[in-house]
Structures are given as C-alpha cells and as structure tokens.
Coordinates of N, CA, C and O in Angstrom, one line a residue:
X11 N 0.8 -1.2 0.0 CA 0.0 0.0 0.0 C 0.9 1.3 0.0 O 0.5 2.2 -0.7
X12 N 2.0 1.3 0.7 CA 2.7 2.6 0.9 C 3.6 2.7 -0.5 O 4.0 3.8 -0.8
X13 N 3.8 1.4 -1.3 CA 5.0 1.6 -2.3 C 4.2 1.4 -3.6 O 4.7 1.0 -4.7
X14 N 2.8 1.8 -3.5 CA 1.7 1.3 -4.8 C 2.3 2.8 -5.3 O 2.8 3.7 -4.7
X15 N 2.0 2.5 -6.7 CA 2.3 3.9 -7.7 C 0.7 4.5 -7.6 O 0.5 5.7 -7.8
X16 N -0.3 3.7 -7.2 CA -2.0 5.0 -7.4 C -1.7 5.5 -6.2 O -2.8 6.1 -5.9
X17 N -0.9 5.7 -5.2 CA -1.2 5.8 -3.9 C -0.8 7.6 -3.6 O 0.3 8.1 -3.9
X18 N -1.9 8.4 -3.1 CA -1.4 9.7 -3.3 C -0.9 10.4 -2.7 O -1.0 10.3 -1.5
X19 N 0.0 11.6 -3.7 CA 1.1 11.8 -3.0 C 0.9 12.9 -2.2 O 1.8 13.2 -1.4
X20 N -0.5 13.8 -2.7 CA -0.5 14.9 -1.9 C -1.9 15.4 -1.5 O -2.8 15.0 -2.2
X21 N -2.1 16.0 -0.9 CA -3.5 16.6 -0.8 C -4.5 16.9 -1.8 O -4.2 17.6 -2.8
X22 N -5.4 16.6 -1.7 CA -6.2 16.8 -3.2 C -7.8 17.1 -2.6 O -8.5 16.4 -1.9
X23 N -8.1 18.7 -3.1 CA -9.5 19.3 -2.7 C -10.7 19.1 -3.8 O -10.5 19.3 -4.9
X24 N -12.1 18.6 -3.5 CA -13.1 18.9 -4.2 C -13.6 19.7 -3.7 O -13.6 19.6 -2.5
X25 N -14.3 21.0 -4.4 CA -15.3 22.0 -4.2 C -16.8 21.5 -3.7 O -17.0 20.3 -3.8
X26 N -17.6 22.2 -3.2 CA -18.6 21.7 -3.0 C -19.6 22.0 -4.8 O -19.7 23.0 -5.5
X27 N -20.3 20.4 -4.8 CA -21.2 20.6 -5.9 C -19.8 20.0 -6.9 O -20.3 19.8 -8.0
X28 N -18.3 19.6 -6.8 CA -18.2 19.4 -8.1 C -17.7 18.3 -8.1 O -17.7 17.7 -7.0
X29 N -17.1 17.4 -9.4 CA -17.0 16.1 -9.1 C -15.8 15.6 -9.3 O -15.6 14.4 -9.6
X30 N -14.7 16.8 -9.3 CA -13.1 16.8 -10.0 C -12.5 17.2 -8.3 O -12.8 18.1 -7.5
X31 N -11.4 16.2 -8.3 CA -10.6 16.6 -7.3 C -9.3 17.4 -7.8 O -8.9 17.1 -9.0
X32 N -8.7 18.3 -7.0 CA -7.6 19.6 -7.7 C -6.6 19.0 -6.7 O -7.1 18.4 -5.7
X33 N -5.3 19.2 -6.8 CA -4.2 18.8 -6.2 C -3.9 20.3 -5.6 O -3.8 21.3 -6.3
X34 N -3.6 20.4 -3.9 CA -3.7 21.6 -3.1 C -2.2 21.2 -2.6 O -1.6 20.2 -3.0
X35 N -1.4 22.1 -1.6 CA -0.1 22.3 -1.1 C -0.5 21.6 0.4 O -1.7 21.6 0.7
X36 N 0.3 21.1 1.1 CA 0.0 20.9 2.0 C 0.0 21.8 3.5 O 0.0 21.4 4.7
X37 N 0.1 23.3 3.0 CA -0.1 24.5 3.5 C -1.4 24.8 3.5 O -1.9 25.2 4.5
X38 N -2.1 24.8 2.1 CA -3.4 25.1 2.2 C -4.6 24.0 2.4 O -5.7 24.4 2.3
X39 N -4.2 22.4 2.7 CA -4.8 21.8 3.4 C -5.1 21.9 5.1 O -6.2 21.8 5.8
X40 N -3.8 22.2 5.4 CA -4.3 22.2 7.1 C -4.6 23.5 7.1 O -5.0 23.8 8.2
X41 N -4.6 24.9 6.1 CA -5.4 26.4 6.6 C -6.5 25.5 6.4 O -6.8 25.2 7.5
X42 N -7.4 24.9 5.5 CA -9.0 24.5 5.1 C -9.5 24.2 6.8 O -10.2 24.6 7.7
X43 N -8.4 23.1 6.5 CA -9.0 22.0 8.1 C -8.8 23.2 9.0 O -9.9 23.6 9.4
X44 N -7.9 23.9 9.3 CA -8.0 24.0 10.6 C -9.1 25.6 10.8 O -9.4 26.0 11.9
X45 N -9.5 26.2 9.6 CA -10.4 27.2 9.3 C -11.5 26.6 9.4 O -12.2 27.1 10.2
X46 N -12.1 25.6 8.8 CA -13.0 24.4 9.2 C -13.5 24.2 10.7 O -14.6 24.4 11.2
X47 N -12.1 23.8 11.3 CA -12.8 23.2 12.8 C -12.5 24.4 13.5 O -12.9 24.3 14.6
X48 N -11.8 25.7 13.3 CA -12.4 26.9 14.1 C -13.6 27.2 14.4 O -14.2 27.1 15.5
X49 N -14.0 27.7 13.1 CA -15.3 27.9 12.4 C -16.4 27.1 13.2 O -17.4 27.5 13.9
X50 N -16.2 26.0 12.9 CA -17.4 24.9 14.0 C -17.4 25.1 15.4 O -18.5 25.4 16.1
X51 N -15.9 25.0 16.0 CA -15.9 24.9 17.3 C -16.3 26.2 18.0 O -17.0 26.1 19.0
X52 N -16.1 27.5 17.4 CA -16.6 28.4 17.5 C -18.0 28.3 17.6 O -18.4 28.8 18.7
X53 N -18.9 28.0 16.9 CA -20.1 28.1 16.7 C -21.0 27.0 17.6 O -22.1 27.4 17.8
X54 N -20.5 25.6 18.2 CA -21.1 24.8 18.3 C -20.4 24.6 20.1 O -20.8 23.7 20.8
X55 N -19.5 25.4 20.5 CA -18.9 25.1 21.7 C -20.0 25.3 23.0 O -20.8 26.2 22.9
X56 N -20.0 24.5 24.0 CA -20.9 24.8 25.2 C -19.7 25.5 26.2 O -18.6 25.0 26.1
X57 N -20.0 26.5 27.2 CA -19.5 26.6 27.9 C -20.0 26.1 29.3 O -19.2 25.7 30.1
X58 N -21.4 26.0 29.4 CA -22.1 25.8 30.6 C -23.5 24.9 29.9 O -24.1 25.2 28.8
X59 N -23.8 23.6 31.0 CA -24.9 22.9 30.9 C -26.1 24.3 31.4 O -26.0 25.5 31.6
X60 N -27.4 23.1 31.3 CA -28.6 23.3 31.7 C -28.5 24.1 33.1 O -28.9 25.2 33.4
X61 N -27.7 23.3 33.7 CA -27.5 23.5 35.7 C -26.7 24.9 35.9 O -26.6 25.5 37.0
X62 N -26.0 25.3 34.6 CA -25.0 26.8 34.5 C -23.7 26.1 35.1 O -23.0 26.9 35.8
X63 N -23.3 24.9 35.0 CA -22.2 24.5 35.6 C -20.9 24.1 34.2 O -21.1 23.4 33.2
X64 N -19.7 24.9 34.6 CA -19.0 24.9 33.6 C -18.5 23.2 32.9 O -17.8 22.3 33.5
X65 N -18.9 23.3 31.9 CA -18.5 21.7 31.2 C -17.2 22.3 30.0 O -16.2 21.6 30.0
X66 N -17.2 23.1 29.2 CA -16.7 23.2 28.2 C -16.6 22.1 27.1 O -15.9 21.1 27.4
X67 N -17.1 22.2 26.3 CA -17.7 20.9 25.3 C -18.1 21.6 23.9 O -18.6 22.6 23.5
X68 N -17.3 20.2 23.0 CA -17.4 20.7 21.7 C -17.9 19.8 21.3 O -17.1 18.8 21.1
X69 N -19.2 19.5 21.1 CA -20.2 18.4 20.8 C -20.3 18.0 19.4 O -20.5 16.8 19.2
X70 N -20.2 18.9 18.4 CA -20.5 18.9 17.2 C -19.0 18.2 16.0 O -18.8 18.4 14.8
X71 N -18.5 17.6 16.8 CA -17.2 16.8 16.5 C -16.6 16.1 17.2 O -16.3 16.4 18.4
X72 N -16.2 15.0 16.6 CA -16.0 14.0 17.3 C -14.4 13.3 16.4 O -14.5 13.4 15.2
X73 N -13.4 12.8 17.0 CA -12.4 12.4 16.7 C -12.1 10.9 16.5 O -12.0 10.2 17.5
X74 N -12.0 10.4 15.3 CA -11.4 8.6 15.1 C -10.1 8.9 14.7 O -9.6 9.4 13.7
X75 N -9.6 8.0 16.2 CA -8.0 8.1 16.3 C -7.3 6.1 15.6 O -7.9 5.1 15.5
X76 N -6.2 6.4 15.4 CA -6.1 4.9 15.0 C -5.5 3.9 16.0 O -4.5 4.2 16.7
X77 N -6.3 2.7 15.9 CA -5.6 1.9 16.7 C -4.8 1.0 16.7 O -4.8 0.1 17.5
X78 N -3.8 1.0 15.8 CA -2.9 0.8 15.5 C -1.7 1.8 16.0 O -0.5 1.7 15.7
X79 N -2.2 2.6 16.7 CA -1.0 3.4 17.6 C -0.3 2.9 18.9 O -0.8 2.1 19.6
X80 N 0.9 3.5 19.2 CA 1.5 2.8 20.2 C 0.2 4.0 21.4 O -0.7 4.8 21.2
X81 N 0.9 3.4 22.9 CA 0.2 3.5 24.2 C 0.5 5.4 24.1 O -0.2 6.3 24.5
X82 N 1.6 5.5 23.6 CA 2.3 6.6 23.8 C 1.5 7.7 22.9 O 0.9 8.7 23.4
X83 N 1.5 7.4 21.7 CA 0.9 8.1 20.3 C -1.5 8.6 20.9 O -2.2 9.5 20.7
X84 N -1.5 7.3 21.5 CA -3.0 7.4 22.1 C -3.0 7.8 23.2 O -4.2 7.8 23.6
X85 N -2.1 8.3 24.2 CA -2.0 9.2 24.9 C -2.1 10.1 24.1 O -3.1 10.2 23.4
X86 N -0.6 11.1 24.1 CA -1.2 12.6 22.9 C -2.3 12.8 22.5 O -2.9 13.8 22.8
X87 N -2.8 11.6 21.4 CA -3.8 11.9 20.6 C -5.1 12.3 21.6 O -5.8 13.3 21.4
X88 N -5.3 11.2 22.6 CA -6.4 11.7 23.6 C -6.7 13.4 24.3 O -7.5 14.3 24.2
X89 N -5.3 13.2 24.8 CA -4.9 14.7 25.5 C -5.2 15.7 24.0 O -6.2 16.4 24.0
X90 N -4.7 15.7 23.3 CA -5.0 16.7 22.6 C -6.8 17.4 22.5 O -7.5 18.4 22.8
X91 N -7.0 16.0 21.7 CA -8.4 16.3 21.1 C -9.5 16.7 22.7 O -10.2 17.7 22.7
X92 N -9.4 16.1 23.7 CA -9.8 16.4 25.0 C -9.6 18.3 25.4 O -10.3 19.2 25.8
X93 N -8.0 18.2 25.1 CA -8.0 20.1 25.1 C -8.5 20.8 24.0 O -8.1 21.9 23.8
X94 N -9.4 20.2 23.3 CA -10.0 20.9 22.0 C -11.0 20.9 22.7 O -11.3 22.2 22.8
X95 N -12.2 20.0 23.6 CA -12.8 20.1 24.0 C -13.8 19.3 23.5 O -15.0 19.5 23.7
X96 N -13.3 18.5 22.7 CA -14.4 17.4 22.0 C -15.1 16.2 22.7 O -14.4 15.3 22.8
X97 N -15.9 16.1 23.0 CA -16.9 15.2 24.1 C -16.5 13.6 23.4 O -16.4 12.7 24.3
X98 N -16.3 13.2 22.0 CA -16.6 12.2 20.8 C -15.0 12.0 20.4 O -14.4 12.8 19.7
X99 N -14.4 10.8 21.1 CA -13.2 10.2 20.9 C -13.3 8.6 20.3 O -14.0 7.9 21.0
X100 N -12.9 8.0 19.3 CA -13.2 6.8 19.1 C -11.9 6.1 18.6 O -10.9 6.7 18.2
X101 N -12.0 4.6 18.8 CA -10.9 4.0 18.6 C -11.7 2.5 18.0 O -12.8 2.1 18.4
X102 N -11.2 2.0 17.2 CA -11.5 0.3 17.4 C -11.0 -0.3 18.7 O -11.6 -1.1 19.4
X103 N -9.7 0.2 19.0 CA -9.0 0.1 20.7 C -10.0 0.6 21.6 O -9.9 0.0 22.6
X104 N -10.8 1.3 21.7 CA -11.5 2.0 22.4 C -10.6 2.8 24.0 O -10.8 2.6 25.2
X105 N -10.0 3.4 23.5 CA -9.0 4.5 24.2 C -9.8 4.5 25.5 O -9.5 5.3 26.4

C-alpha cells in the first residue's frame, strides 16, 4: 500500500457541488481543516450545561483516532483532542 504507484502523494480538494478533485499544497490543506474546525468549534462550543455548571464541550465533533497506535501516540492523541474540548473520541482500541 505505501509503495503502490495509485497511492497519493499529496493533498487533493473537491469544491462543493463538483466532481473533480484539484491537487492543493500541504499548506493550504491544514489552513482549510484548521479554518474548518475553528469555524465549527466556534459556533457549536458549550461553555455551561442546563444547571450553568461549567463543562466546556465541543459536541459537534468528534475524533477517530487509529488503533494501530502505540500507548504513547494514544495518549497525545487523547490529550490533545480532549484540550480541543471534544466530548466524541473513538478507537476500534477503544481509548
């Protein structure tokens, strides 16, 4: 899989509505994503439940990490996405 010649080599964007994917820099892939999950987290973040009791929670996203990672790699990955504030962590490992 890693040494296949179809296997791609770089970021590649479809527009919405079209059905051609364009080959993007790997600069302007993570501005998309990370303009993306601003944008969301922004709009969808809880600071406080029902009760007014502080939860901070980003509900509207949820993270599939791989399980095929070492103990070490699924640490980070947890911690991280957790300081994003995402409630929705998943594993086939089930972290």
């Amino acid at each position: 899989m890693i040494k296949s010649p179809d296997r791609t080599q770089q970021p590649e964007y479809r527009a919405p509505g079209s059905d051609q994917w364009q080959p993007i820099s790997w600069d302007e892939a993570f501005t998309k994503i990370a303009r993306l999950m601003k944008d969301d987290r922004d709009a969808n973040f809880v600071v406080k439940n029902d009760k007014g009791e502080l939860v901070n929670r980003w509900i509207s996203t949820g993270f599939l990490a791989s399980s095929a990672a070492s103990n070490e790699s699924g640490y980070l990955t947890h911690k991280v996405v957790r300081s994003l504030g995402m409630a929705a962590i998943d594993t086939q490992a089930r972290i």
